[in-house]
Short mmCIF file of C-alpha atoms in Angstrom, two decimals:
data_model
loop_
_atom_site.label_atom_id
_atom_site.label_comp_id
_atom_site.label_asym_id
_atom_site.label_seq_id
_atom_site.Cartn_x
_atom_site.Cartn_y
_atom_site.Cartn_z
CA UNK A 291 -4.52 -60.73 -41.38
CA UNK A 292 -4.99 -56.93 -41.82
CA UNK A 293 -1.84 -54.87 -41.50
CA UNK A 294 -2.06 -52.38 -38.11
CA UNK A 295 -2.28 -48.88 -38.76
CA UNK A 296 0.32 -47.39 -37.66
CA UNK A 297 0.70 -43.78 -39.72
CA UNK A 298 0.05 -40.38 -38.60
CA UNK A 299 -0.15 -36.95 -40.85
CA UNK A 300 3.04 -35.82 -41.36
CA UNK A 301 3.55 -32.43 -40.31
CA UNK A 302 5.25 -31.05 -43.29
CA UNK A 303 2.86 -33.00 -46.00
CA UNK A 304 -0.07 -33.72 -43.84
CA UNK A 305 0.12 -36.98 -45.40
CA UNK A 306 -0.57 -40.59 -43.59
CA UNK A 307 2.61 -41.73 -43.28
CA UNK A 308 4.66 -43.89 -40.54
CA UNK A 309 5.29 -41.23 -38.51
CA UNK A 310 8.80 -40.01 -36.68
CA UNK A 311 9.14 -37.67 -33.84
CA UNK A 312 11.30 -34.72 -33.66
CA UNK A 313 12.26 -34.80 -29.68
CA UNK A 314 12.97 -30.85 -29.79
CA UNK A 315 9.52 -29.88 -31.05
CA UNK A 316 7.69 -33.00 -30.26
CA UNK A 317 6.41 -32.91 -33.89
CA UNK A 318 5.79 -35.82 -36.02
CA UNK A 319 7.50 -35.91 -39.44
CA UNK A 320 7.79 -38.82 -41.96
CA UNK A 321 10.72 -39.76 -42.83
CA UNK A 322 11.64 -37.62 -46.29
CA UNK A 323 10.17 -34.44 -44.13
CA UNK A 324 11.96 -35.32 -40.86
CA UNK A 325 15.81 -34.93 -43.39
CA UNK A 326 14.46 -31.80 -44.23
CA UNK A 327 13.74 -30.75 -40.87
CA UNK A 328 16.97 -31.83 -39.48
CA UNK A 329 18.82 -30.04 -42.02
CA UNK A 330 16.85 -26.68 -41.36
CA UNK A 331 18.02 -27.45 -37.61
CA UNK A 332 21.74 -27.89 -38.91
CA UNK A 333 21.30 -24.20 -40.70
CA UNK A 334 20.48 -22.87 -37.77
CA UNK A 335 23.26 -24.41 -35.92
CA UNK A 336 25.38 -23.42 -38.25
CA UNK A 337 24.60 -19.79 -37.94
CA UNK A 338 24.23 -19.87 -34.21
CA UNK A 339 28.30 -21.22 -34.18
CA UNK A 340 28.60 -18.17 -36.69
CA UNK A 341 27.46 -15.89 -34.47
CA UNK A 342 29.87 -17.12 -31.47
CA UNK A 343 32.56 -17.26 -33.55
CA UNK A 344 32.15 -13.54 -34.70
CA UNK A 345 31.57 -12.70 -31.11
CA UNK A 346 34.63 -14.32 -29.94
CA UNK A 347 36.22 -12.47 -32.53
CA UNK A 348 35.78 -9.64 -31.68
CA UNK A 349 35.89 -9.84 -27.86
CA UNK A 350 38.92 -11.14 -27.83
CA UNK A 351 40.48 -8.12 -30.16
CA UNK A 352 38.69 -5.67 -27.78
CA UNK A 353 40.71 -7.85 -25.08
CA UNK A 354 43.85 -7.59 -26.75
CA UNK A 355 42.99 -3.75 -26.85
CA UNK A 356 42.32 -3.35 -23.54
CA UNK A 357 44.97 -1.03 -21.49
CA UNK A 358 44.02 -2.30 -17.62
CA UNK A 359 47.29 -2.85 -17.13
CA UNK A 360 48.67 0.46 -17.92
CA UNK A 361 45.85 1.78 -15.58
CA UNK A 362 47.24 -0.38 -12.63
CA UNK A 363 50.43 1.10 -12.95
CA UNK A 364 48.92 4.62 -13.28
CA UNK A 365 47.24 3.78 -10.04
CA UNK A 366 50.14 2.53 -8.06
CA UNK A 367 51.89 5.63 -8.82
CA UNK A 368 49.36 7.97 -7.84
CA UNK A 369 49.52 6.12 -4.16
CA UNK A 370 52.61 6.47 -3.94
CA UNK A 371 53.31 10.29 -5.13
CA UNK A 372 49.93 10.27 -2.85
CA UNK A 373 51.40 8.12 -0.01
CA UNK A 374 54.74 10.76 0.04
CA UNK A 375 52.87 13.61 0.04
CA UNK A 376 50.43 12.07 3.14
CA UNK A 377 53.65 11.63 5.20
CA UNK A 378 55.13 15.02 4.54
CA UNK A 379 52.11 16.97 5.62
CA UNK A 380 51.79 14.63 8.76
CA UNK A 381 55.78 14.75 9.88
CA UNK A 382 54.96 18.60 9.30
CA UNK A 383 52.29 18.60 11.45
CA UNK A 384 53.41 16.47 14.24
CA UNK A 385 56.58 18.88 14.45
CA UNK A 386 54.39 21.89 15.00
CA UNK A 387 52.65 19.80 17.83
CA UNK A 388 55.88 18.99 19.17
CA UNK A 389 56.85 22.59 19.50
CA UNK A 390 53.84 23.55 21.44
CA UNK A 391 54.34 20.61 23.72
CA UNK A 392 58.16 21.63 24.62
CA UNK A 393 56.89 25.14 25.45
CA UNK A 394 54.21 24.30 27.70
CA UNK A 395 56.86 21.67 29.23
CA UNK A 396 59.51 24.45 30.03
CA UNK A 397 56.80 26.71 31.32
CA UNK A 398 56.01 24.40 33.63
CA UNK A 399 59.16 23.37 34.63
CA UNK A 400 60.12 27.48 35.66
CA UNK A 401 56.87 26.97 37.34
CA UNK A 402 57.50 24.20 39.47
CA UNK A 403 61.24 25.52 40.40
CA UNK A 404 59.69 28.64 41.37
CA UNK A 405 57.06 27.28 43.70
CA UNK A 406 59.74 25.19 45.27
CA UNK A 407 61.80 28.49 46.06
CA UNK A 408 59.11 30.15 47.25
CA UNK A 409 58.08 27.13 49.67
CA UNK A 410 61.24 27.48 51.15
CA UNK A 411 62.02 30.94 51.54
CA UNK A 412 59.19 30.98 53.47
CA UNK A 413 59.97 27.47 55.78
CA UNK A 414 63.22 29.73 56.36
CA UNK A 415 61.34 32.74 56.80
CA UNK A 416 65.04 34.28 55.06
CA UNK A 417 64.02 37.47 51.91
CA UNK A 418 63.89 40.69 51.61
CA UNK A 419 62.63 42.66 48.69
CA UNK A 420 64.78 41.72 46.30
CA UNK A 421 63.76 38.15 46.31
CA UNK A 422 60.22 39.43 45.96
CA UNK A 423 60.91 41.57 43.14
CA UNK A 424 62.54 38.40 41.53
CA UNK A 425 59.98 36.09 41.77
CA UNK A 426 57.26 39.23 40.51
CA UNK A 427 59.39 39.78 37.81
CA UNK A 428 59.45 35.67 37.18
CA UNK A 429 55.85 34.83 37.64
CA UNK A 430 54.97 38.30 35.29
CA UNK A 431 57.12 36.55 32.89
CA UNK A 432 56.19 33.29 32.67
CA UNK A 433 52.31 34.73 32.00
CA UNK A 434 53.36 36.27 28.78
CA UNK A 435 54.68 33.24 27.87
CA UNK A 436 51.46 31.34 27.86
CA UNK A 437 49.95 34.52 26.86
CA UNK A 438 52.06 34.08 23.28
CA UNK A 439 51.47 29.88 23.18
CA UNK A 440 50.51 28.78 19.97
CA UNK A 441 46.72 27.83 20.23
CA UNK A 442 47.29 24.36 18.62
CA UNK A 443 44.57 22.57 16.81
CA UNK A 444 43.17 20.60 13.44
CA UNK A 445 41.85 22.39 10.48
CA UNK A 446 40.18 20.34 8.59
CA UNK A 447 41.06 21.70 4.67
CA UNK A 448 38.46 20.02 2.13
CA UNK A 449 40.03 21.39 -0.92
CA UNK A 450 42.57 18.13 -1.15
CA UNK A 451 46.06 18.50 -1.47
CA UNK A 452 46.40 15.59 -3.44
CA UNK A 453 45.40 15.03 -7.00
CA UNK A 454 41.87 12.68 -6.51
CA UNK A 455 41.35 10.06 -8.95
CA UNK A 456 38.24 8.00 -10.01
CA UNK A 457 38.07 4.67 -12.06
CA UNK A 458 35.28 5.73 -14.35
CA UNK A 459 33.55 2.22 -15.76
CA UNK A 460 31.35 3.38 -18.30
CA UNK A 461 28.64 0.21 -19.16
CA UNK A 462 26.74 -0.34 -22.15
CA UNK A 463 22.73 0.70 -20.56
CA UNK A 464 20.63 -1.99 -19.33
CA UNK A 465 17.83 0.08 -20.27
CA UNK A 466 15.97 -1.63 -23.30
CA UNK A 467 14.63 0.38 -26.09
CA UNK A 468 11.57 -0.54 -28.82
CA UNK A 469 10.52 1.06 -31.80
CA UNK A 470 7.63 3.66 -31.13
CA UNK A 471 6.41 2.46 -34.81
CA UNK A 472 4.44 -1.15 -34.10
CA UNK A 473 3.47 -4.08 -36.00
CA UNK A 474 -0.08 -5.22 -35.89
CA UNK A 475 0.41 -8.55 -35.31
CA UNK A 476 -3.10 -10.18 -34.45
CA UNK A 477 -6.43 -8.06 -35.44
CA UNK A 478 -6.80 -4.90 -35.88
CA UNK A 479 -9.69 -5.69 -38.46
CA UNK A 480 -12.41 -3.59 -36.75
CA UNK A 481 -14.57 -4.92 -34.09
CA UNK A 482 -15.93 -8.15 -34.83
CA UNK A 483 -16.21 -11.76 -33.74
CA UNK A 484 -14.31 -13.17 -37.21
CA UNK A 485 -11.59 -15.32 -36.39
CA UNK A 486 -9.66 -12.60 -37.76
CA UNK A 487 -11.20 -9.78 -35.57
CA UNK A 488 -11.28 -8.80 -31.62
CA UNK A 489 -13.79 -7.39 -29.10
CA UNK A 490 -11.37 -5.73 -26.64
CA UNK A 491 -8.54 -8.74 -26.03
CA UNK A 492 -7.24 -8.05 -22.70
CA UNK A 493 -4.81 -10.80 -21.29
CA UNK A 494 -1.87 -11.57 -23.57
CA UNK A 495 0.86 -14.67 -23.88
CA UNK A 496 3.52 -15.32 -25.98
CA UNK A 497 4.99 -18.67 -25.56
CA UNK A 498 8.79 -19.96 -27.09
CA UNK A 499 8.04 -19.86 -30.76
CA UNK A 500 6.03 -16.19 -30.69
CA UNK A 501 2.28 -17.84 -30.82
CA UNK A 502 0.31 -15.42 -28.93
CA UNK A 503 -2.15 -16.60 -26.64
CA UNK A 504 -5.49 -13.65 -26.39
CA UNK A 505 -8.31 -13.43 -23.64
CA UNK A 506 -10.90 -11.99 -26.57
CA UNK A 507 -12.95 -10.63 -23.52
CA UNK A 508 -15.52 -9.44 -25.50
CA UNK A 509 -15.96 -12.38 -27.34
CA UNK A 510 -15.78 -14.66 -24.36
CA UNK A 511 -12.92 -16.90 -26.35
CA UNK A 512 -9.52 -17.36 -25.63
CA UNK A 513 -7.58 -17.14 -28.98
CA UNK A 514 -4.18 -19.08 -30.20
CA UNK A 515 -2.96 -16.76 -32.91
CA UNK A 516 0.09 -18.55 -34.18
CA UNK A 517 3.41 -16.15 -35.32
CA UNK A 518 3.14 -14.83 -38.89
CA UNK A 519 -0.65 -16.35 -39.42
CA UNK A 520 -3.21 -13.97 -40.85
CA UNK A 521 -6.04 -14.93 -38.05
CA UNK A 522 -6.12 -17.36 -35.22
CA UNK A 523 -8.57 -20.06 -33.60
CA UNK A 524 -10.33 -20.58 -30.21
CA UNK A 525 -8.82 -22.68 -28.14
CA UNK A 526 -11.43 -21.76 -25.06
CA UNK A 527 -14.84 -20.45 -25.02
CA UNK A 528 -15.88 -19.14 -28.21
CA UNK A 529 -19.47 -21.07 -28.08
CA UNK A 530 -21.05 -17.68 -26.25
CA UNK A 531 -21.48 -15.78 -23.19
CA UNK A 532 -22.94 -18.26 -20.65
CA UNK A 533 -21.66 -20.44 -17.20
CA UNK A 534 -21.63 -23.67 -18.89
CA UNK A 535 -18.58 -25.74 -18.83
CA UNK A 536 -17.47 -24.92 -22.35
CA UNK A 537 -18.45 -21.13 -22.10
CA UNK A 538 -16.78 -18.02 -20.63
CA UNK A 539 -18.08 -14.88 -19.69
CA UNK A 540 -16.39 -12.20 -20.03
CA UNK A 541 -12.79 -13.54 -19.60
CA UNK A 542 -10.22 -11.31 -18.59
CA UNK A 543 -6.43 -13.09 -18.01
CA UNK A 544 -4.80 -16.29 -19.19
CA UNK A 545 -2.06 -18.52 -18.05
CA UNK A 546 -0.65 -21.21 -20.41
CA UNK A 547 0.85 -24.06 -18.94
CA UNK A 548 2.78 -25.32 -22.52
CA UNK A 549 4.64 -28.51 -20.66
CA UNK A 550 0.73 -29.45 -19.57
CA UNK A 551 -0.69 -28.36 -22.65
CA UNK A 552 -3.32 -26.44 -20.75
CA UNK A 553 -4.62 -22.58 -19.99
CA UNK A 554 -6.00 -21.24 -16.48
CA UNK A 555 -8.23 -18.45 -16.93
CA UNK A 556 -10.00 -15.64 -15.02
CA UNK A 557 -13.54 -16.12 -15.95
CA UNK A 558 -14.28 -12.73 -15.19
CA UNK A 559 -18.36 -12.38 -14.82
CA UNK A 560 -18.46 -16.01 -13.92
CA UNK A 561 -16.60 -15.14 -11.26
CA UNK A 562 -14.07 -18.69 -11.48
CA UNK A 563 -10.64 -19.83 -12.21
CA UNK A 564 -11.00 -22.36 -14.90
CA UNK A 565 -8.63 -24.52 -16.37
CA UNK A 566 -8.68 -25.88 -20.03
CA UNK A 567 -6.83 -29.06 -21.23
CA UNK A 568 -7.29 -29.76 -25.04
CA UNK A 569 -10.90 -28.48 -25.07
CA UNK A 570 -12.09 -30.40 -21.18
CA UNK A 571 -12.68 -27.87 -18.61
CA UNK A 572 -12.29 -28.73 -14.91
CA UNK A 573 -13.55 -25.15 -12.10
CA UNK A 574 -10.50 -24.62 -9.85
CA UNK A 575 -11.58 -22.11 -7.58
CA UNK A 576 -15.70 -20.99 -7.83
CA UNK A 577 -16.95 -17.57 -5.96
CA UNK A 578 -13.76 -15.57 -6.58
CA UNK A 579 -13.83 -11.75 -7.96
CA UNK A 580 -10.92 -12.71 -10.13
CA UNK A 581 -9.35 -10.15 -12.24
CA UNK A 582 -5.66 -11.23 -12.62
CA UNK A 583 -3.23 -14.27 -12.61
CA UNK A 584 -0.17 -15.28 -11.73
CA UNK A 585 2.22 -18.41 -11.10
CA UNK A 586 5.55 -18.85 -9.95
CA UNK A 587 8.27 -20.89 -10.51
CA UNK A 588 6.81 -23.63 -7.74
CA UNK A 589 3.40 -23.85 -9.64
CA UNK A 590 1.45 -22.00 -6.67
CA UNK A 591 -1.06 -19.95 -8.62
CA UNK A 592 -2.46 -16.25 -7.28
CA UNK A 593 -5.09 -14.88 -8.30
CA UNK A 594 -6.60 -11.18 -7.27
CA UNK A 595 -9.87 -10.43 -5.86
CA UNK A 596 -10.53 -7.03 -7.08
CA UNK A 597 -13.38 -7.04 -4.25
CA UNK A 598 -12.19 -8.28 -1.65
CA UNK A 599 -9.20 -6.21 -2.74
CA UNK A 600 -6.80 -8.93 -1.61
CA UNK A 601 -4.43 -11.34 -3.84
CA UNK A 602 -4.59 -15.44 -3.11
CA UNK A 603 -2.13 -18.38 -3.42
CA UNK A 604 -3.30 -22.15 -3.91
CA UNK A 605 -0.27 -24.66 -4.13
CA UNK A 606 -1.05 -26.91 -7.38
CA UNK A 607 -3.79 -29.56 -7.34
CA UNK A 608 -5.00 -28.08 -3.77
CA UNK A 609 -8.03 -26.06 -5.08
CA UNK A 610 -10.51 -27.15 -3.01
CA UNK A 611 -9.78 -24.59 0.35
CA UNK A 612 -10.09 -20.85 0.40
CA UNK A 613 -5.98 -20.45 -0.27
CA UNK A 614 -3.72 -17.97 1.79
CA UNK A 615 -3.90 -14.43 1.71
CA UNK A 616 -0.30 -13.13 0.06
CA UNK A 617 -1.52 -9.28 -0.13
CA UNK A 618 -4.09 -7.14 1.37
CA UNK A 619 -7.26 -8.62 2.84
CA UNK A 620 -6.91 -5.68 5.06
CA UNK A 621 -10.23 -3.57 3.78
CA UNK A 622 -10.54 -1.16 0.87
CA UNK A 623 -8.27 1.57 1.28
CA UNK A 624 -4.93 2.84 0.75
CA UNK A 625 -2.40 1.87 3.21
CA UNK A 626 0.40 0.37 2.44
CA UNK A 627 -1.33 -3.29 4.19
CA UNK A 628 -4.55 -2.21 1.89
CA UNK A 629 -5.52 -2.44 -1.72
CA UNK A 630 -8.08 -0.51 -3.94
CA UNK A 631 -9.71 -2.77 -7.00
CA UNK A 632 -6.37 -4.74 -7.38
CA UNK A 633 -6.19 -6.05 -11.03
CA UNK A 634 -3.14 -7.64 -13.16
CA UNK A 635 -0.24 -9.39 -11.13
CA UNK A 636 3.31 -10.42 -11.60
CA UNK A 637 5.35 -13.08 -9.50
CA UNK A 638 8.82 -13.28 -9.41
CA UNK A 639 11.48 -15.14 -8.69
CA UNK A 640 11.51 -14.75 -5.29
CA UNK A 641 7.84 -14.99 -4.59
CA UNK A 642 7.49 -11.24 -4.22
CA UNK A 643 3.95 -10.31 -5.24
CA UNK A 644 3.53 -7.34 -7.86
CA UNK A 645 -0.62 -5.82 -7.63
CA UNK A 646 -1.35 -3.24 -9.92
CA UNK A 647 -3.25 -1.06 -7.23
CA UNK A 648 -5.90 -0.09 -10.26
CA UNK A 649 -8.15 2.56 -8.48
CA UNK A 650 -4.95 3.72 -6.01
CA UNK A 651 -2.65 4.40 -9.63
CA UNK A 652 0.29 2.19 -8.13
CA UNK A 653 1.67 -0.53 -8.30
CA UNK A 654 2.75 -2.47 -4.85
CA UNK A 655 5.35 -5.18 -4.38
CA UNK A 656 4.83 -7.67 -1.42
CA UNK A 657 7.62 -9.64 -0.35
CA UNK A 658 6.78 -13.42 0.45
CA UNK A 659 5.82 -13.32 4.06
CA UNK A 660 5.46 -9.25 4.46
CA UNK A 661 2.65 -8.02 6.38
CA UNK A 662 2.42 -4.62 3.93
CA UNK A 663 3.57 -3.61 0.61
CA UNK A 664 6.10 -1.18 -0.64
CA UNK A 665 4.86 1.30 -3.46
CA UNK A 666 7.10 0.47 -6.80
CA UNK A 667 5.68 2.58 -9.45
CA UNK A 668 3.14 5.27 -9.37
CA UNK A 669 1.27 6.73 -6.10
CA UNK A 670 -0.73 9.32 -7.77
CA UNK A 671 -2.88 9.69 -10.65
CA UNK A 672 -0.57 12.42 -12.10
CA UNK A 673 1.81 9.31 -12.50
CA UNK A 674 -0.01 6.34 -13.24
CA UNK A 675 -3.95 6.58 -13.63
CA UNK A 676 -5.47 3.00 -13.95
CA UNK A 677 -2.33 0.65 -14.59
CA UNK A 678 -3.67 -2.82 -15.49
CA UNK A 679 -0.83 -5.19 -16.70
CA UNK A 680 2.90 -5.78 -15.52
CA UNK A 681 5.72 -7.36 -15.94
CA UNK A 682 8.95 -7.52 -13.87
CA UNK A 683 12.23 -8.20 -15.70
CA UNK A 684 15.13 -9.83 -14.47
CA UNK A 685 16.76 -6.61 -13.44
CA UNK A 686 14.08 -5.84 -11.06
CA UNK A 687 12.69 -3.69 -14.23
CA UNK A 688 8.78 -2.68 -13.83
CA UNK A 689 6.84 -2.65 -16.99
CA UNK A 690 3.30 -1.23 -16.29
CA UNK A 691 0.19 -0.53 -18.39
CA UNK A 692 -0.74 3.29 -18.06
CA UNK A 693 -4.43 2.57 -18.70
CA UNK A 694 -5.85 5.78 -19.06
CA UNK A 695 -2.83 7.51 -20.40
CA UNK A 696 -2.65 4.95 -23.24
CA UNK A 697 1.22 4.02 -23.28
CA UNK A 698 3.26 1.82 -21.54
CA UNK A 699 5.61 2.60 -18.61
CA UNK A 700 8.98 1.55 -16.91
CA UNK A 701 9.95 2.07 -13.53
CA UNK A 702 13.17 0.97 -11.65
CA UNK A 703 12.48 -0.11 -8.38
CA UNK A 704 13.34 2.74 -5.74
CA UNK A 705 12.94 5.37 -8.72
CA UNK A 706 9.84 8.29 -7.96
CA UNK A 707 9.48 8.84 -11.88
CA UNK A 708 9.08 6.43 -14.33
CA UNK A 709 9.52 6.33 -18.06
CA UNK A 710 7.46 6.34 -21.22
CA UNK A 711 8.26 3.24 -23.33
CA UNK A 712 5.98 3.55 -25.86
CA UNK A 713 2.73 5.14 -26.55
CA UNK A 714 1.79 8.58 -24.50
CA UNK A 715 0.73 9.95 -27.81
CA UNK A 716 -3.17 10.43 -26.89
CA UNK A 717 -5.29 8.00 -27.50
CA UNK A 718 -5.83 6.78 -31.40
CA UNK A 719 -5.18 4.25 -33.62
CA UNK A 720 -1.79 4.98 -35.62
CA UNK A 721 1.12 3.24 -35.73
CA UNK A 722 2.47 5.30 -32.32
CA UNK A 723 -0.74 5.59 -30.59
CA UNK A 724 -2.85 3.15 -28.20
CA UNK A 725 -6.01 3.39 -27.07
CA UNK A 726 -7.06 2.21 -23.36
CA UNK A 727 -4.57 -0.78 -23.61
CA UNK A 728 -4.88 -3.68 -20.89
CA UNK A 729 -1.75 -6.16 -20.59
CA UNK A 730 1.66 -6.37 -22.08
CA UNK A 731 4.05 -9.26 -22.91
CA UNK A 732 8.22 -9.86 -24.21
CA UNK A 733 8.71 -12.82 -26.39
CA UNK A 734 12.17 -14.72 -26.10
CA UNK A 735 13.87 -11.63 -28.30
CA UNK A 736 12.52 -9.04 -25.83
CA UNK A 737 10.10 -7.64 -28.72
CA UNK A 738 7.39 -5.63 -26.46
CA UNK A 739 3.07 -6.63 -27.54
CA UNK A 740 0.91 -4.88 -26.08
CA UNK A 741 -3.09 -5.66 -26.03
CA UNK A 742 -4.56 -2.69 -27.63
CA UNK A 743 -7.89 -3.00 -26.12
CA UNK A 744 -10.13 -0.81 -27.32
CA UNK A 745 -8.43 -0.29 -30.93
CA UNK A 746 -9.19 -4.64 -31.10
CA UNK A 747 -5.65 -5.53 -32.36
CA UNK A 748 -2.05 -6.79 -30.92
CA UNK A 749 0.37 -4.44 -31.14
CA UNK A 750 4.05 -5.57 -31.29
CA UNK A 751 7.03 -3.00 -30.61
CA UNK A 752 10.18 -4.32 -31.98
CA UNK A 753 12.91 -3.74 -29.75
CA UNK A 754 16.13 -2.01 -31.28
CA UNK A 755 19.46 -3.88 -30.55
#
C-alpha cells in the first residue's frame, strides 16, 4: 500500500518535506528550518525585552529626576502670598466703601431732623428770622457736604498686583519628520512593462511586513513588490488592457484585504469595483465612475464617483443595490454639500469620510450622517492644486498629495496653512524631487512612500526618530 503524501516545500529550503506551520506567519517550515525560525523569533524577542528594559531605565531615572514636588510647594506658596495680598486689597477697599456709606448716612440723618423741625415750626406757626436763618445756614451746609462726597466706584486695574504664574509643560512634538533624501524602493527603471519597470503606478499599499502592493495603471496590473526584492510580480491584471474577467483597464486604487487574502480594485476605464482572490475575479459593483477606495473598520467599502461627484458605501457581501450616498450627490459644484471630480478617499475611525475635492483643490471631511462637509485642507489652488491621495493619522493628522505642486502636504485639522513634508522642489527626478505623484502610504515604522507617478518608481522617505 503506497505511503500518502503528505510533504509540502519548505519555506526556507523549498524542499518536499513533512511540513510544520509557524502560527505567527502562517508559513510552513520543516522541521530543521522551523528551529531556525524559532530561534530568529527568540533574537528578536530578545532585543525587543532589550529595548524595554533600556526604556525603563531610563524613564525611571528621568522619574527619579523629576522635581513636581518642589513645584507643588512653589505653587501653594504663591496662593497663599497671593491669597494675603487678595484680602488686603479687598479689607482696603471695603473700608473706603464704608466711609462713603457713613457720610451719606449722617447727611441724611441732619436731613431728616431738619425736615422734622421745619414740619413743626410750621404746625405751631412759632419763628422768626432767626430760625430761618438757621435752617438756611443748615440746608446750605449740608449741600456742600454732598457736594465734597467721595464719588465711589470700581476701577478695574489690569496690570496685576500679584506676581502671575504659568505651569509651562513643554511636550516632545507630535509632528513627524522624514528625510527629504528617498529610497527608490520599487522601479524607477524607466518606463516599461518589465516586471522590474512601471507605467505611472498610482494606488499604493504597504501591508505588516513592508510588501508594497502597486496599481501599475498604465500597465493595467496590480503589482506585489515584496520588501528588499529587486522587482515584483502581478498579482491582478497584467494579461492587457481589455474588460475580460482577468483584465483591467486602466486601474487606478487598490485595497488589500490580507486576513482574506484578496484585493478590491477601481477598474478605472472599465468603470467596476473588482475583487481578486488568488487569481478568481468576482464584479462587485458594475457602471460606477470609480476613482478611489476606501474601507473602514466595519468592512463597509466607499468608493467615489468622480462623475457623479458623490462618494458610496456598500456594507460587505451586499453589492448587488446602488449603496448609500455618504458625500455629495448634490450636483457639480462647490458648496460645502457639493463635490468637483472627487478622487482618493480616507475613512477613519469614526466613519468620517475624507474626499480629496480634485478639481475644487480641497480636501472635505464628512462626518457619518452629515448633510455637508467641512473643508480640512486646501480651498484654493494657491494651496492645494489637484490633491489626489490621503491619509488621516491617528492624531487627526491630514497627509495629502499636492498633485500639481509635486510634494506631499500635512494639514492639522482646523489649521488654514498646511505644511510641506517632502517634495515642493519642482518637478524632476532626484533624490528630493517628485514629479506629478498620485497616492501616499506609512508602513508600521511610519516610513512615508509615495507613488511617483510620472517618474515610474516608489519613493520611500525614511522618517527620522
Amino acid at each position: 500500500m503506497a505511503m500518502p503524501n503528505n510533504t509540502a516545500p519548505c519555506f526556507t529550503c523549498n524542499q518536499n518535506k513533512i511540513p510544520y506551520l509557524c502560527v505567527g506567519c502562517s508559513r510552513k517550515f520543516c522541521i530543521l528550518d522551523l528551529a531556525k525560525h524559532r530561534l530568529i523569533l527568540n533574537e528578536e524577542l530578545n532585543h525587543i525585552a532589550k529595548d524595554y528594559n533600556e526604556f525603563k531605565q531610563k524613564f525611571n531615572e528621568e522619574k527619579l529626576n523629576s522635581n513636581d514636588l518642589a513645584l507643588i510647594d512653589q505653587i501653594n506658596q504663591w496662593e497663599v502670598d497671593s491669597y494675603e495680598k487678595v484680602k488686603q486689597k479687598a479689607k482696603n477697599c471695603r473700608e473706603i466703601v464704608s466711609e462713603s456709606s457713613r457720610l451719606k448716612h449722617d447727611i441724611e440723618k441732619k436731613l431728616n431732623d431738619s425736615s422734622e423741625h421745619i414740619e413743626q415750626i410750621q404746625k405751631e406757626n412759632e419763628f422768626n428770622e432767626t430760625n430761618l436763618n438757621y435752617l438756611t445756614n443748615e440746608l446750605i451746609k449740608m449741600k456742600e457736604e454732598v457736594n465734597y462726597l467721595p464719588k465711589v466706584s470700581i476701577e478695574q486695574d489690569y496690570h496685576p498686583f500679584i506676581n502671575e504664574i504659568s505651569v509651562l509643560s513643554l511636550q516632545i512634538s507630535k509632528l513627524k519628520k522624514w528625510k527629504q533624501n528617498a529610497i527608490t524602493v520599487a522601479g524607477g527603471n524607466r518606463k516599461g512593462q518589465e516586471s522590474n519597470q512601471f507605467n505611472r503606478p498610482t494606488g499604493i499599499c504597504i501591508d505588516e511586513n513592508k510588501n508594497i502592493f502597486i496599481v501599475d495603471s498604465g500597465n493595467h496590473r496590480v503589482v506585489e513588490w515584496k520588501c528588499n526584492e529587486n522587482e515584483g510580480q502581478s498579482i491582478a491584471g497584467g494579461n492587457g488592457e481589455g474588460n475580460r474577467m482577468d483584465q483591467l483597464r486602466y486601474p487606478i486604487d487598490v485595497i488589500v484585504d490580507q486576513k482574506n487574502n484578496s484585493i478590491i480594485i477601481a477598474d478605472f476605464h472599465n468603470r467596476r469595483v473588482i475583487q481578486w482572490v488568488n487569481q478568481n475575479q468576482q464584479i462587485l459593483i458594475d457602471n460606477i465612475n470609480c476613482r478611489g477606495l476606501g474601507m473602514d473598520k466595519h468592512g463597509f467599502l466607499y468608493v467615489s464617483d468622480y462623475k457623479k461627484n458623490e462618494v458610496r458605501r456598500w456594507k460587505t457581501g451586499e453589492y448587488n443595490n446602488e449603496g448609500i450616498i455618504v458625500v455629495g450627490g448634490n450636483g457639480r459644484g462647490n458648496q460645502l454639500n457639493q463635490l468637483n471630480n472627487p478622487s482618493f478617499i480616507f475613512v477613519d475611525e469614526d466613519q468620517s469620510v475624507y474626499v480629496s475635492d480634485c478639481n475644487n483643490h480641497r480636501v472635505v471631511k464628512w462626518r457619518q450622517g452629515a448633510k455637508e462637509g467641512k473643508i480640512v485642507a486646501g480651498g484654493s489652488v494657491n494651496q492645494l492644486s489637484l490633491p489626489e491621495g490621503i491619509v488621516v493619522d491617528d492624531l487627526g493628522q491630514i497627509y495629502v498629495v499636492d498633485g500639481l505642486n509635486h510634494r506631499i502636504m500635512r494639514w492639522c485639522e482646523g489649521k488654514e496653512e498646511g505644511e510641506i513634508v517632502v517634495g515642493g522642489n519642482e518637478k524632476g527626478s532626484r533624490s528630493n524631487q517628485l514629479h506629478g505623484p498620485s497616492n501616499l502610504s506609512f508602513d508600521v515604522e511610519g516610513n512615508l512612500y509615495v507613488a511617483d507617478t510620472f517618474n515610474h518608481r516608489i519613493q520611500k522617505f525614511e522618517i527620522v526618530l
